[in-house]
PDB file of C-alpha atoms in Angstrom:
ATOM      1  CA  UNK A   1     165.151 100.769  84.802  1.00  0.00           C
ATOM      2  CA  UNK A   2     166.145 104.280  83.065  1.00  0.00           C
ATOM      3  CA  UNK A   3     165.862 107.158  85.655  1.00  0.00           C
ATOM      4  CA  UNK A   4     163.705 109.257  82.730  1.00  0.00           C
ATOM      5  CA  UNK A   5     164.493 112.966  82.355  1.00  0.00           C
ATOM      6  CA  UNK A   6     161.366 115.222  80.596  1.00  0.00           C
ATOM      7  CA  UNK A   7     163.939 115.456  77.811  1.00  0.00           C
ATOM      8  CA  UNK A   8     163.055 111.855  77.188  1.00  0.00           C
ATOM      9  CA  UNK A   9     159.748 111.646  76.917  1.00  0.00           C
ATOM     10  CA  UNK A  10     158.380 112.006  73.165  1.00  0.00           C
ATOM     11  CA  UNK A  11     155.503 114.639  72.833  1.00  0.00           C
ATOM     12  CA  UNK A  12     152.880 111.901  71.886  1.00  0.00           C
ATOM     13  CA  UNK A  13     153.345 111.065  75.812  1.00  0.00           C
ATOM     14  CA  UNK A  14     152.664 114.465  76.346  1.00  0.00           C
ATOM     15  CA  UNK A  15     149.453 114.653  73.842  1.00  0.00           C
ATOM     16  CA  UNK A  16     148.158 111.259  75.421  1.00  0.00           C
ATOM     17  CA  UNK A  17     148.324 112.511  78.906  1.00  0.00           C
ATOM     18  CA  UNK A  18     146.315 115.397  77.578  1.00  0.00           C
ATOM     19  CA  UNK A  19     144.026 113.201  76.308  1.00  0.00           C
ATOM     20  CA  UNK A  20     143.323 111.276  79.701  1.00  0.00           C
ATOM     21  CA  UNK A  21     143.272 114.457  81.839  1.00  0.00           C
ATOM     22  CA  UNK A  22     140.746 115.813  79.710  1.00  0.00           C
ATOM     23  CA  UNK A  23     138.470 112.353  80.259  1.00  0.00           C
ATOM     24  CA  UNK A  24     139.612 111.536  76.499  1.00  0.00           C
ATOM     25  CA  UNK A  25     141.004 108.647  77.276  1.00  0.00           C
ATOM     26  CA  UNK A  26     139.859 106.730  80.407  1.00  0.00           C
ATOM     27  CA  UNK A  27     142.983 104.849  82.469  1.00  0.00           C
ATOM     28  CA  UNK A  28     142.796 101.539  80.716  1.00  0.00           C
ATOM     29  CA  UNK A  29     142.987 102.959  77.176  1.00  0.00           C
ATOM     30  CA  UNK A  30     145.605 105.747  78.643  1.00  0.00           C
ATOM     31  CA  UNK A  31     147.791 102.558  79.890  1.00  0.00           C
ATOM     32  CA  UNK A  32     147.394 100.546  76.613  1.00  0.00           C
ATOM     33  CA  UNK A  33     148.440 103.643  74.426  1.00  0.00           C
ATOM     34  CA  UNK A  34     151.372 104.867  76.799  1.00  0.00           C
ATOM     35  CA  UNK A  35     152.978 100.858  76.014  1.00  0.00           C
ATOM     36  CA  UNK A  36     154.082 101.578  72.875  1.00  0.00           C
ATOM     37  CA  UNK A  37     156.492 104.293  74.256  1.00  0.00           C
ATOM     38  CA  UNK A  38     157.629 102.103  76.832  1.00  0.00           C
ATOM     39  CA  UNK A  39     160.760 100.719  75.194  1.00  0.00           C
ATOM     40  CA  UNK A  40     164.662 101.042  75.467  1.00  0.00           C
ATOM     41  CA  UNK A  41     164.292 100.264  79.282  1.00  0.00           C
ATOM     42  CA  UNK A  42     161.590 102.432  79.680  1.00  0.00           C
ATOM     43  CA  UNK A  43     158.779 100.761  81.553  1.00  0.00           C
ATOM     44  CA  UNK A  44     155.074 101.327  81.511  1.00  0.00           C
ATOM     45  CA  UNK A  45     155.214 101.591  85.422  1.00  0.00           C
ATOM     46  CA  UNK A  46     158.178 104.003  85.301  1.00  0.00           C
ATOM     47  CA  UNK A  47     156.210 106.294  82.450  1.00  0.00           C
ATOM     48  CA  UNK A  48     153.213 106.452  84.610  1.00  0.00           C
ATOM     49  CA  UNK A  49     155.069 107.469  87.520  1.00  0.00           C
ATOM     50  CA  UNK A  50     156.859 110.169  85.770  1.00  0.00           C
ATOM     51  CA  UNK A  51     153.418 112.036  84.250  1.00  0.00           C
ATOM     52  CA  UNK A  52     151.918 111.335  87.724  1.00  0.00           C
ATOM     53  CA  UNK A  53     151.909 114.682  89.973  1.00  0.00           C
ATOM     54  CA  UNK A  54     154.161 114.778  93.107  1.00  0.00           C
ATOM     55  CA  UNK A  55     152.562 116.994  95.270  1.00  0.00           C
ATOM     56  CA  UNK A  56     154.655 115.871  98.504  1.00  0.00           C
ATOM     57  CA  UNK A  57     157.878 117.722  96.804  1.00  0.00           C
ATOM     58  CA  UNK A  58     156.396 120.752  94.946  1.00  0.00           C
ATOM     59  CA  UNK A  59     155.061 123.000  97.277  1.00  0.00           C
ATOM     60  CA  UNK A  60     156.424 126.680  96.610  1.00  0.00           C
ATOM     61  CA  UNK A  61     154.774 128.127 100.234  1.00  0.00           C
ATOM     62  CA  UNK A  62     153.864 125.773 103.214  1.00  0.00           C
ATOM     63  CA  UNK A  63     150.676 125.690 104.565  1.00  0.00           C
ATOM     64  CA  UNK A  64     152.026 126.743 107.857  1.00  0.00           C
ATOM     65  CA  UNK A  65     153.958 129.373 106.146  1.00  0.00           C
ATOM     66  CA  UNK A  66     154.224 132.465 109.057  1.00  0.00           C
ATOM     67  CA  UNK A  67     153.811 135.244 107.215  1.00  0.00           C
ATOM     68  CA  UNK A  68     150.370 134.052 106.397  1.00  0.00           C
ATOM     69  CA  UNK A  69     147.058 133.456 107.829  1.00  0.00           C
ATOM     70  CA  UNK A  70     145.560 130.482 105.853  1.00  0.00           C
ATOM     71  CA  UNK A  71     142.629 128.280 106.415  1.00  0.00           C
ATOM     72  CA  UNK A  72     139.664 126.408 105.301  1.00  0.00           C
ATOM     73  CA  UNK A  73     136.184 128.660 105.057  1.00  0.00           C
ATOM     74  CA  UNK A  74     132.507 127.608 103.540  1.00  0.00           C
ATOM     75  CA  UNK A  75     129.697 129.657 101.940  1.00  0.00           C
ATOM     76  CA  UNK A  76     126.962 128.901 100.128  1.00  0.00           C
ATOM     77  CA  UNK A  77     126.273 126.872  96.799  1.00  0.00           C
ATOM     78  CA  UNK A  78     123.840 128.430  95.048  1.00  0.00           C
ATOM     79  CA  UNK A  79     122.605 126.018  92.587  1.00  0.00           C
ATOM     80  CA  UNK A  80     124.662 122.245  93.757  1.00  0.00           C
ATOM     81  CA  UNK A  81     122.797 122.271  96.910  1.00  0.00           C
ATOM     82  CA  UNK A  82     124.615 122.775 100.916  1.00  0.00           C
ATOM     83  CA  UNK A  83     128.277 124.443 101.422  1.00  0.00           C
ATOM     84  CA  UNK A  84     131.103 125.300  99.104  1.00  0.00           C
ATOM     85  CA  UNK A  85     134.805 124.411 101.414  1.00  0.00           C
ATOM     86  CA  UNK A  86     137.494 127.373 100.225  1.00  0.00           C
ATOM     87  CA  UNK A  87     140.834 127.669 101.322  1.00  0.00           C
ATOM     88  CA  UNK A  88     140.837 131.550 102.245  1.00  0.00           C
ATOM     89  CA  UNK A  89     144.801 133.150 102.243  1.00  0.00           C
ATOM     90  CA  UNK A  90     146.031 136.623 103.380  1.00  0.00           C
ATOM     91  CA  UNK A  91     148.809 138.223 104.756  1.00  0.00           C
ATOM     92  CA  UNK A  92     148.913 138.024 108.424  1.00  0.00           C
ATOM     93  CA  UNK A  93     150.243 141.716 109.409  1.00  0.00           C
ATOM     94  CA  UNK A  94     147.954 143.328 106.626  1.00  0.00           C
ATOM     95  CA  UNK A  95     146.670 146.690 108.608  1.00  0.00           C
ATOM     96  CA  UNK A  96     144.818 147.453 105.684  1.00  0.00           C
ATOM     97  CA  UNK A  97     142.065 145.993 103.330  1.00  0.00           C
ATOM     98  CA  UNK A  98     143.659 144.405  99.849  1.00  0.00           C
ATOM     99  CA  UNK A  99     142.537 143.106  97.136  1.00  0.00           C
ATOM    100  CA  UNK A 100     140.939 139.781  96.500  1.00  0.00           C
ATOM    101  CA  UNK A 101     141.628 136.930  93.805  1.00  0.00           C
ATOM    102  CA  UNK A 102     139.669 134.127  93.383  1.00  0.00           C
ATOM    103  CA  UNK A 103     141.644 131.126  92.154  1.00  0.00           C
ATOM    104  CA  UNK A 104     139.977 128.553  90.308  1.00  0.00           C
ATOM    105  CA  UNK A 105     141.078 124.551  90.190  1.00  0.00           C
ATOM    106  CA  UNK A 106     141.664 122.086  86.757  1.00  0.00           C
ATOM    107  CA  UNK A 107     139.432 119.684  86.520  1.00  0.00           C
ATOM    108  CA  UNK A 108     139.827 117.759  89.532  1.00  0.00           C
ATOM    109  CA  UNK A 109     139.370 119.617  92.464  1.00  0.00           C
ATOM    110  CA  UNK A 110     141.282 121.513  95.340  1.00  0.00           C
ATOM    111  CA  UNK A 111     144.369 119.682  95.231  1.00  0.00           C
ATOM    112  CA  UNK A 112     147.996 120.569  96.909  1.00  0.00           C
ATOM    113  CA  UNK A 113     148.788 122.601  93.762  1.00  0.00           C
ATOM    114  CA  UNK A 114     145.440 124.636  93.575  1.00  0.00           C
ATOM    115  CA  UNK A 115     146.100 125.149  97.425  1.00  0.00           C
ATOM    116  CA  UNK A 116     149.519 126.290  97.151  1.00  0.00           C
ATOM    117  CA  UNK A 117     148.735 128.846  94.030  1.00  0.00           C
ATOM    118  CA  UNK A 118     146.254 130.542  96.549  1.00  0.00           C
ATOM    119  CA  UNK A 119     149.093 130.890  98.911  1.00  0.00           C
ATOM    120  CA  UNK A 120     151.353 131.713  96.680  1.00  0.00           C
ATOM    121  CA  UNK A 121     148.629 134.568  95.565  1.00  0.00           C
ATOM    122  CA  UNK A 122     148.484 135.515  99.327  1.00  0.00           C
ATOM    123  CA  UNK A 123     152.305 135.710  99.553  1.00  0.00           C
ATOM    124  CA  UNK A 124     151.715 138.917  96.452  1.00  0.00           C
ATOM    125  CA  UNK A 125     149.982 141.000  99.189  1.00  0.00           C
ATOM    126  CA  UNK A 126     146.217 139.447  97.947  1.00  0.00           C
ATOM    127  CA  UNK A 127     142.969 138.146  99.961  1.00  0.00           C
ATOM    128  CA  UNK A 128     142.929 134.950  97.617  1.00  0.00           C
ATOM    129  CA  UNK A 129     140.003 131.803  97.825  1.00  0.00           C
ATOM    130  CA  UNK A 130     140.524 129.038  96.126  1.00  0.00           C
ATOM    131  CA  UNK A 131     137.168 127.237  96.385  1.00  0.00           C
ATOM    132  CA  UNK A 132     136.543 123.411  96.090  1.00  0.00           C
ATOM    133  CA  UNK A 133     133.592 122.873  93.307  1.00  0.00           C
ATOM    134  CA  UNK A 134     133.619 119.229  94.455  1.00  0.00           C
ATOM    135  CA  UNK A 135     132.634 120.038  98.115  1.00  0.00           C
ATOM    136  CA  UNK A 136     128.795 118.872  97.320  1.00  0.00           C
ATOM    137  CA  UNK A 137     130.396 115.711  96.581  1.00  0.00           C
ATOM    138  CA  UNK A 138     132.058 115.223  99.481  1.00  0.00           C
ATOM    139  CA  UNK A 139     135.294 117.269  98.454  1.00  0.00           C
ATOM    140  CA  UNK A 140     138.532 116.992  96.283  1.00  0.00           C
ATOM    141  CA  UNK A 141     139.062 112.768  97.119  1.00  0.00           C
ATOM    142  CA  UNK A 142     142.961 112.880  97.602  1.00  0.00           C
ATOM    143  CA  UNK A 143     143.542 112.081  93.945  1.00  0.00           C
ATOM    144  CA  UNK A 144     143.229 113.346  90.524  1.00  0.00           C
ATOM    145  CA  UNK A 145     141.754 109.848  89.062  1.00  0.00           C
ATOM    146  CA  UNK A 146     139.288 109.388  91.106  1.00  0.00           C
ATOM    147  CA  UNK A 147     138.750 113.713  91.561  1.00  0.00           C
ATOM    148  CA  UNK A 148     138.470 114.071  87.948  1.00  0.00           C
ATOM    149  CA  UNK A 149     135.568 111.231  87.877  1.00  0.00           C
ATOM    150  CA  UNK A 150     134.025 113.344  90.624  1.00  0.00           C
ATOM    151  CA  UNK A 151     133.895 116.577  88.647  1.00  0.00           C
ATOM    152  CA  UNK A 152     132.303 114.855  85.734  1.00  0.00           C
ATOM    153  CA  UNK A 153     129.117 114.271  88.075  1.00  0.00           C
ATOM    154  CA  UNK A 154     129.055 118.011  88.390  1.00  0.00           C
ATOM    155  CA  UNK A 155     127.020 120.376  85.837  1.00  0.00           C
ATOM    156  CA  UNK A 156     129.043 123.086  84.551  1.00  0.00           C
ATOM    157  CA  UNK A 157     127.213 125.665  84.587  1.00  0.00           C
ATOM    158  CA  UNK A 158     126.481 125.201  88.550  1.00  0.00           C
ATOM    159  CA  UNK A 159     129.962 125.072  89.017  1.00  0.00           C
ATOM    160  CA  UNK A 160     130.265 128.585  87.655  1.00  0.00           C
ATOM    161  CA  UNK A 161     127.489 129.727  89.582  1.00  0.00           C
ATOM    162  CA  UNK A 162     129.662 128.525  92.812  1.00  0.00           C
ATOM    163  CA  UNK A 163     132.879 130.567  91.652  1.00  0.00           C
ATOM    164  CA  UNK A 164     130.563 133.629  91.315  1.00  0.00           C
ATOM    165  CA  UNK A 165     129.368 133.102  94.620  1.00  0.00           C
ATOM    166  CA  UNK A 166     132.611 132.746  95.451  1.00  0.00           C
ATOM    167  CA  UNK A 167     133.762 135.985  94.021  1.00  0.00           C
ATOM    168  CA  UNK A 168     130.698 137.916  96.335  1.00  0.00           C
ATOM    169  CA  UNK A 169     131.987 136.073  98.986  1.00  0.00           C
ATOM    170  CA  UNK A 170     135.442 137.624  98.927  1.00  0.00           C
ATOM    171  CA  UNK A 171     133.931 140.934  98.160  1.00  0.00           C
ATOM    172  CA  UNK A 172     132.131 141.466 100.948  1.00  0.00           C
ATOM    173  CA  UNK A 173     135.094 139.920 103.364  1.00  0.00           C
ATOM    174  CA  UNK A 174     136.206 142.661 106.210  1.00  0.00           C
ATOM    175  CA  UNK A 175     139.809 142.292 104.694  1.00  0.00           C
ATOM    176  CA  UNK A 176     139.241 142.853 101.223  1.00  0.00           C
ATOM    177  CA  UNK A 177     138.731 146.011  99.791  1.00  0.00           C
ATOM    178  CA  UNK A 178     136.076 145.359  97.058  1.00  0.00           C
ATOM    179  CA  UNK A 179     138.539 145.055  94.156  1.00  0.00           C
ATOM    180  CA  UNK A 180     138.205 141.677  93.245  1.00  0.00           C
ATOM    181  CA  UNK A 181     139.864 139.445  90.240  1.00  0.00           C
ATOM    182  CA  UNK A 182     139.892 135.802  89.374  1.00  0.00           C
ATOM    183  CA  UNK A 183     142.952 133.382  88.050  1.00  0.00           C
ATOM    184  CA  UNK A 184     142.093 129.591  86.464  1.00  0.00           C
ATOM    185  CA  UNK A 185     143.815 126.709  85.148  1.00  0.00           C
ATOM    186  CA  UNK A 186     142.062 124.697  82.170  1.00  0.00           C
ATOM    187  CA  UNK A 187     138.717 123.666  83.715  1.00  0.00           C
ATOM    188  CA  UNK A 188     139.493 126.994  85.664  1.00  0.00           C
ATOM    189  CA  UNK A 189     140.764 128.785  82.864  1.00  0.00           C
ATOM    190  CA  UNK A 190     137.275 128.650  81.467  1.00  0.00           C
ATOM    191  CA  UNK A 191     135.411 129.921  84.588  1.00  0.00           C
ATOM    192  CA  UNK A 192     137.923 132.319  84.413  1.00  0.00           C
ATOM    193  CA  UNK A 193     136.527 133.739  81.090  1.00  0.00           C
ATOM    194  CA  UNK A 194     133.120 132.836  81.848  1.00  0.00           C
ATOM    195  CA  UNK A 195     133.103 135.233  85.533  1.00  0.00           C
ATOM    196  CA  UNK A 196     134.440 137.940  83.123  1.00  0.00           C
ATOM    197  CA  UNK A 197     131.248 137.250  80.955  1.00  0.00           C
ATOM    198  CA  UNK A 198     129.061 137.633  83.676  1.00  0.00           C
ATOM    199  CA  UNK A 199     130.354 139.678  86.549  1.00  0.00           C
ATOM    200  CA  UNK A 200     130.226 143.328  84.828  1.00  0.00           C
ATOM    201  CA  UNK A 201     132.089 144.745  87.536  1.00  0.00           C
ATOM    202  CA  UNK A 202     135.057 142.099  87.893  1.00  0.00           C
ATOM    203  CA  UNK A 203     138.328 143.916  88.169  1.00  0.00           C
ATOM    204  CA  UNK A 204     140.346 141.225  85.925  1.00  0.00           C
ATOM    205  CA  UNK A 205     140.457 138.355  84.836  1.00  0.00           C
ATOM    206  CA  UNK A 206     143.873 135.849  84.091  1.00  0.00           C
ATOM    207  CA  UNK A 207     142.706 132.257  82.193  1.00  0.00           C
ATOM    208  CA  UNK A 208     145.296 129.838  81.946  1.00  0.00           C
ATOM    209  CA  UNK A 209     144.583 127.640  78.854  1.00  0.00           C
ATOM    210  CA  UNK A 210     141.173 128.166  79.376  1.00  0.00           C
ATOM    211  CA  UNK A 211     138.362 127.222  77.072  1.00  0.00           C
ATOM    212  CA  UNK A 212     137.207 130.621  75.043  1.00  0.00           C
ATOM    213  CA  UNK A 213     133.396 131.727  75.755  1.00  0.00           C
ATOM    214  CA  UNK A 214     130.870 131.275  72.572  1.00  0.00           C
ATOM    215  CA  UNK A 215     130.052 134.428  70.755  1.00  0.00           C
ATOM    216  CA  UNK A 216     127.400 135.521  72.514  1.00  0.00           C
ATOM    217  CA  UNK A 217     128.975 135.534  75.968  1.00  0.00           C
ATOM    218  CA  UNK A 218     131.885 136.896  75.080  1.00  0.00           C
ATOM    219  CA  UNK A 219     130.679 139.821  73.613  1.00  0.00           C
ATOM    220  CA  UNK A 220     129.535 140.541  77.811  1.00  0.00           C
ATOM    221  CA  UNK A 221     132.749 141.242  79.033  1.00  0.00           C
ATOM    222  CA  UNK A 222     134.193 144.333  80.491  1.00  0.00           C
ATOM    223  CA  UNK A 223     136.953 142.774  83.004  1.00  0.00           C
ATOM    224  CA  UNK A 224     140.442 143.305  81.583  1.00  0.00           C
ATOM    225  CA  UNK A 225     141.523 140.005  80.476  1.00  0.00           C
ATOM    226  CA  UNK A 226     145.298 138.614  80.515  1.00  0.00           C
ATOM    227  CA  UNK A 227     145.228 135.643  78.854  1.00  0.00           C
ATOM    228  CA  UNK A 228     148.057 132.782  79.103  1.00  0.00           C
ATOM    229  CA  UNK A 229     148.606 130.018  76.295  1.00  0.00           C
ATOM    230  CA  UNK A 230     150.814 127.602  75.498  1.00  0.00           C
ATOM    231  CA  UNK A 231     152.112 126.671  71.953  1.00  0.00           C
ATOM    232  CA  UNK A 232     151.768 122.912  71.950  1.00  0.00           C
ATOM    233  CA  UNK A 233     148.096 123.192  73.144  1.00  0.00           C
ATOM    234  CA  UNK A 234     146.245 122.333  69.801  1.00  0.00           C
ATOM    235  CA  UNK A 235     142.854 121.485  71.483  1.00  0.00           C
ATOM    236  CA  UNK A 236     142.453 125.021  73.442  1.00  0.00           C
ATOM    237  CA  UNK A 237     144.432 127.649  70.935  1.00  0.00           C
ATOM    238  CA  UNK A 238     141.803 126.324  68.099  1.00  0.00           C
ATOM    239  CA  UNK A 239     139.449 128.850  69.444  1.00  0.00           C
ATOM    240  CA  UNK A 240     141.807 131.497  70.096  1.00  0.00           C
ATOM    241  CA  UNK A 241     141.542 133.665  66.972  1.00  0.00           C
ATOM    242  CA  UNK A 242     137.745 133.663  66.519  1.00  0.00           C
ATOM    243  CA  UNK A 243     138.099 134.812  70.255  1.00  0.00           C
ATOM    244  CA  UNK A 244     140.772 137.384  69.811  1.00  0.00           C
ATOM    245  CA  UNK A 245     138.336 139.011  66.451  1.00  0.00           C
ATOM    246  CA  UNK A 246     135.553 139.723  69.154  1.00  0.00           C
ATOM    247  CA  UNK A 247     137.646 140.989  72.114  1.00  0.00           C
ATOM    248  CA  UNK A 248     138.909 143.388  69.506  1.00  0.00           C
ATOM    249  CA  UNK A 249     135.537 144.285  67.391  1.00  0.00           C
ATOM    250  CA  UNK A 250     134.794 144.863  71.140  1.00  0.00           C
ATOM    251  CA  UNK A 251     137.281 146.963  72.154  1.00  0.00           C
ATOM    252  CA  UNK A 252     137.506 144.591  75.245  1.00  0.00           C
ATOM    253  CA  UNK A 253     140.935 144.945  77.329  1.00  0.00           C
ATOM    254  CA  UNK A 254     143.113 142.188  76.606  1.00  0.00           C
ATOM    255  CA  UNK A 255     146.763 141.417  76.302  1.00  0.00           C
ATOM    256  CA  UNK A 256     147.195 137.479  75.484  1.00  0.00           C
ATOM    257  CA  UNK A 257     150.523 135.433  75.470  1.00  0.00           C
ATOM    258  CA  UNK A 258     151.684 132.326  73.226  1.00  0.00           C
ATOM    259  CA  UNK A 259     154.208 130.404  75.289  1.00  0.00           C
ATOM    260  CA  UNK A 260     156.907 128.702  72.796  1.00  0.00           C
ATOM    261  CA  UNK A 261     156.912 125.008  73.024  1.00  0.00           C
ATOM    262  CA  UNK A 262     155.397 124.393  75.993  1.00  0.00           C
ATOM    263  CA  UNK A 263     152.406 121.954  77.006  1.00  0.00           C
ATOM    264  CA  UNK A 264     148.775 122.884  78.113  1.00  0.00           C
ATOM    265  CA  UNK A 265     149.773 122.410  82.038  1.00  0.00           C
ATOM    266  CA  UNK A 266     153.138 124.390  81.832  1.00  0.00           C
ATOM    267  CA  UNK A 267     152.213 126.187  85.289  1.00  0.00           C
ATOM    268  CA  UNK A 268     151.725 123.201  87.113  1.00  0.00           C
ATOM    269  CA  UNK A 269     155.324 122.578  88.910  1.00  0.00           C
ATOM    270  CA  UNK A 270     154.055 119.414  90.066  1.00  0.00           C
ATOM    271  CA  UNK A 271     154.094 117.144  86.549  1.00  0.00           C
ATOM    272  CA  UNK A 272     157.299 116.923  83.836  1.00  0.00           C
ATOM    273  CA  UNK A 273     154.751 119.501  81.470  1.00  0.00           C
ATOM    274  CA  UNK A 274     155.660 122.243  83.656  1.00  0.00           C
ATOM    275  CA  UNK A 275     158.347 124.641  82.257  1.00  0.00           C
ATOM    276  CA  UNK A 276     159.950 126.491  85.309  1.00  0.00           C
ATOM    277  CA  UNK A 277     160.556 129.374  82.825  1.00  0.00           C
ATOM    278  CA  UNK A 278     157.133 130.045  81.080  1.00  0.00           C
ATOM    279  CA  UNK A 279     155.578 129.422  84.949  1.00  0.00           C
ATOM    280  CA  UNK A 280     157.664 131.976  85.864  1.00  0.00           C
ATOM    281  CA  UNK A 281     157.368 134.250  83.440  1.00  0.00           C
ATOM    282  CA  UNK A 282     153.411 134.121  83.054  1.00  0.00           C
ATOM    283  CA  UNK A 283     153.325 134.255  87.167  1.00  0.00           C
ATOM    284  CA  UNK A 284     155.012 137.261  87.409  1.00  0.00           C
ATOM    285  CA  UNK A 285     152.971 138.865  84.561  1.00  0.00           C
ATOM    286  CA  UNK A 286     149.480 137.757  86.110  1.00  0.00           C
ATOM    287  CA  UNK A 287     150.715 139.501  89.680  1.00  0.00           C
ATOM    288  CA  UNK A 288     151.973 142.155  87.640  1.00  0.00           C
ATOM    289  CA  UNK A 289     148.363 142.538  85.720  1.00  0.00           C
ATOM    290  CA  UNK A 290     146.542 141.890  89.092  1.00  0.00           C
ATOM    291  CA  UNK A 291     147.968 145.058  90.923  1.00  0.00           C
ATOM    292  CA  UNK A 292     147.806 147.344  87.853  1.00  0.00           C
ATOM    293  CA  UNK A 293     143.975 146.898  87.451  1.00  0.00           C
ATOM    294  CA  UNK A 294     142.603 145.747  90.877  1.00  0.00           C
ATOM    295  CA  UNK A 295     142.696 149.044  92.724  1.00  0.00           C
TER     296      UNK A 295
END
């Protein structure tokens, strides 16, 4: 069997993973589709594997990492009915209040990655919560299959109404000192723009291939927005320039970034569309962007 290298897979793999991570496709028809790349000793079994996330061997900061104190919290759902679970970061020797960020899961849940970004966030000097919108279901499952089915059974727009609970939630913590932003990843890319649409007073806002707000919303914002793309994402940069004419009839802060030839998921260290030097890059920026506007 060929030991594949992400230099080997065509970008029709790519597209169809899309596709199936974005409930396109469901795992049968994902399978069926993914055969006809399976040649030259390329397996089906070995092609699934490779697009699968390894969460065991990605981590960037440990949960038990010292310099932090990290740690499951709940609050309130407003609208999906009982407790919201949160994994709540900060710096551990912190003798003053800092800033808050409010990091926002795909569409799957609070898994390892999600978890680790709010450390990482923590590790940048931030109060961060990275809130699980699949708690009312029980919580993220311990897969994406089976956490991305679980997220379908959700409504949208309650969802949101979580993260902005979530957002007053960090406000009002006795670290943080009221300055408050929020960072998403596709599903959470979205809420990203969407808690700009509807929290006036948010002090940023950071989408990651997120889906752009209709007209009418996004006409609402005030947050600053920083807003991170990549190239080969068709489905999501469609709505980009209709998006970019109101931010700027607006005069709405905004500085937005095309990644070259990268795939929607190019953050994510822990699947072969991550690209170590646009995560990087776009990282640094969004910590960058956090502590020049939340203050």
């Amino acid at each position: 069997m060929k030991d594949l290298k992400k230099e080997d897979i065509k970008q029709e793999v790519f597209d169809l993973y899309d596709d199936y991570a974005h409930n396109k496709l469901n795992r049968r028809q994902f399978v069926e589709k993914l055969s006809l790349y399976a040649v030259g000793g390329v397996t089906i079994s070995s092609l699934l594997s490779f697009m699968s996330p390894d969460y065991v061997n990605s981590l960037l900061v440990k949960p038990d990492d010292p310099t932090l104190n990290s740690g499951f919290i709940t609050y309130e759902s407003p609208k999906g009915g009982g407790t919201i679970k949160g994994l709540l970061s900060q710096p551990k020797d912190s003798t003053t209040k800092v800033p808050g960020v409010i990091v926002v899961h795909e569409n799957r849940g609070l898994n390892p990655y999600i978890e680790d970004v709010g450390r990482r966030t923590a590790k940048e000097g931030f109060i961060s919560l990275a809130p699980d919108a699949l708690s009312p279901l029980g919580g993220y499952p311990g897969n994406d299959d089976d956490g991305r089915t679980m997220q379908k059974e959700r409504n949208q727009q309650e969802m949101l109404e979580d993260f902005i609970a979530a957002y007053h939630y960090l406000k009002n913590h006795e670290n943080c000192d009221g300055n408050v932003g929020v960072v998403g990843f596709c599903f959470g890319g979205w809420i990203s723009n969407m808690m700009a649409v509807r929290i006036p007073e948010l002090g940023a806002a950071v989408p990651y291939y997120g889906r752009q707000p209709e007209a009418e919303d996004a006409v609402k914002i005030k947050a600053p927005l920083l807003l991170q793309y990549a190239e080969l994402d068709t489905r999501v940069n469609a709505g980009w320039p209709a998006f970019e004419e109101i931010l700027k009839a607006e005069n709405i802060t905004y500085t937005a970034y095309m990644y070259p030839e990268v795939n929607h998921g190019f953050h994510n260290n822990t699947t072969p569309r991550y690209d170590k030097a646009a995560a990087t890059l776009s990282w640094k920026r969004t910590i960058a962007f956090f502590k020049e506007h939340l203050k």
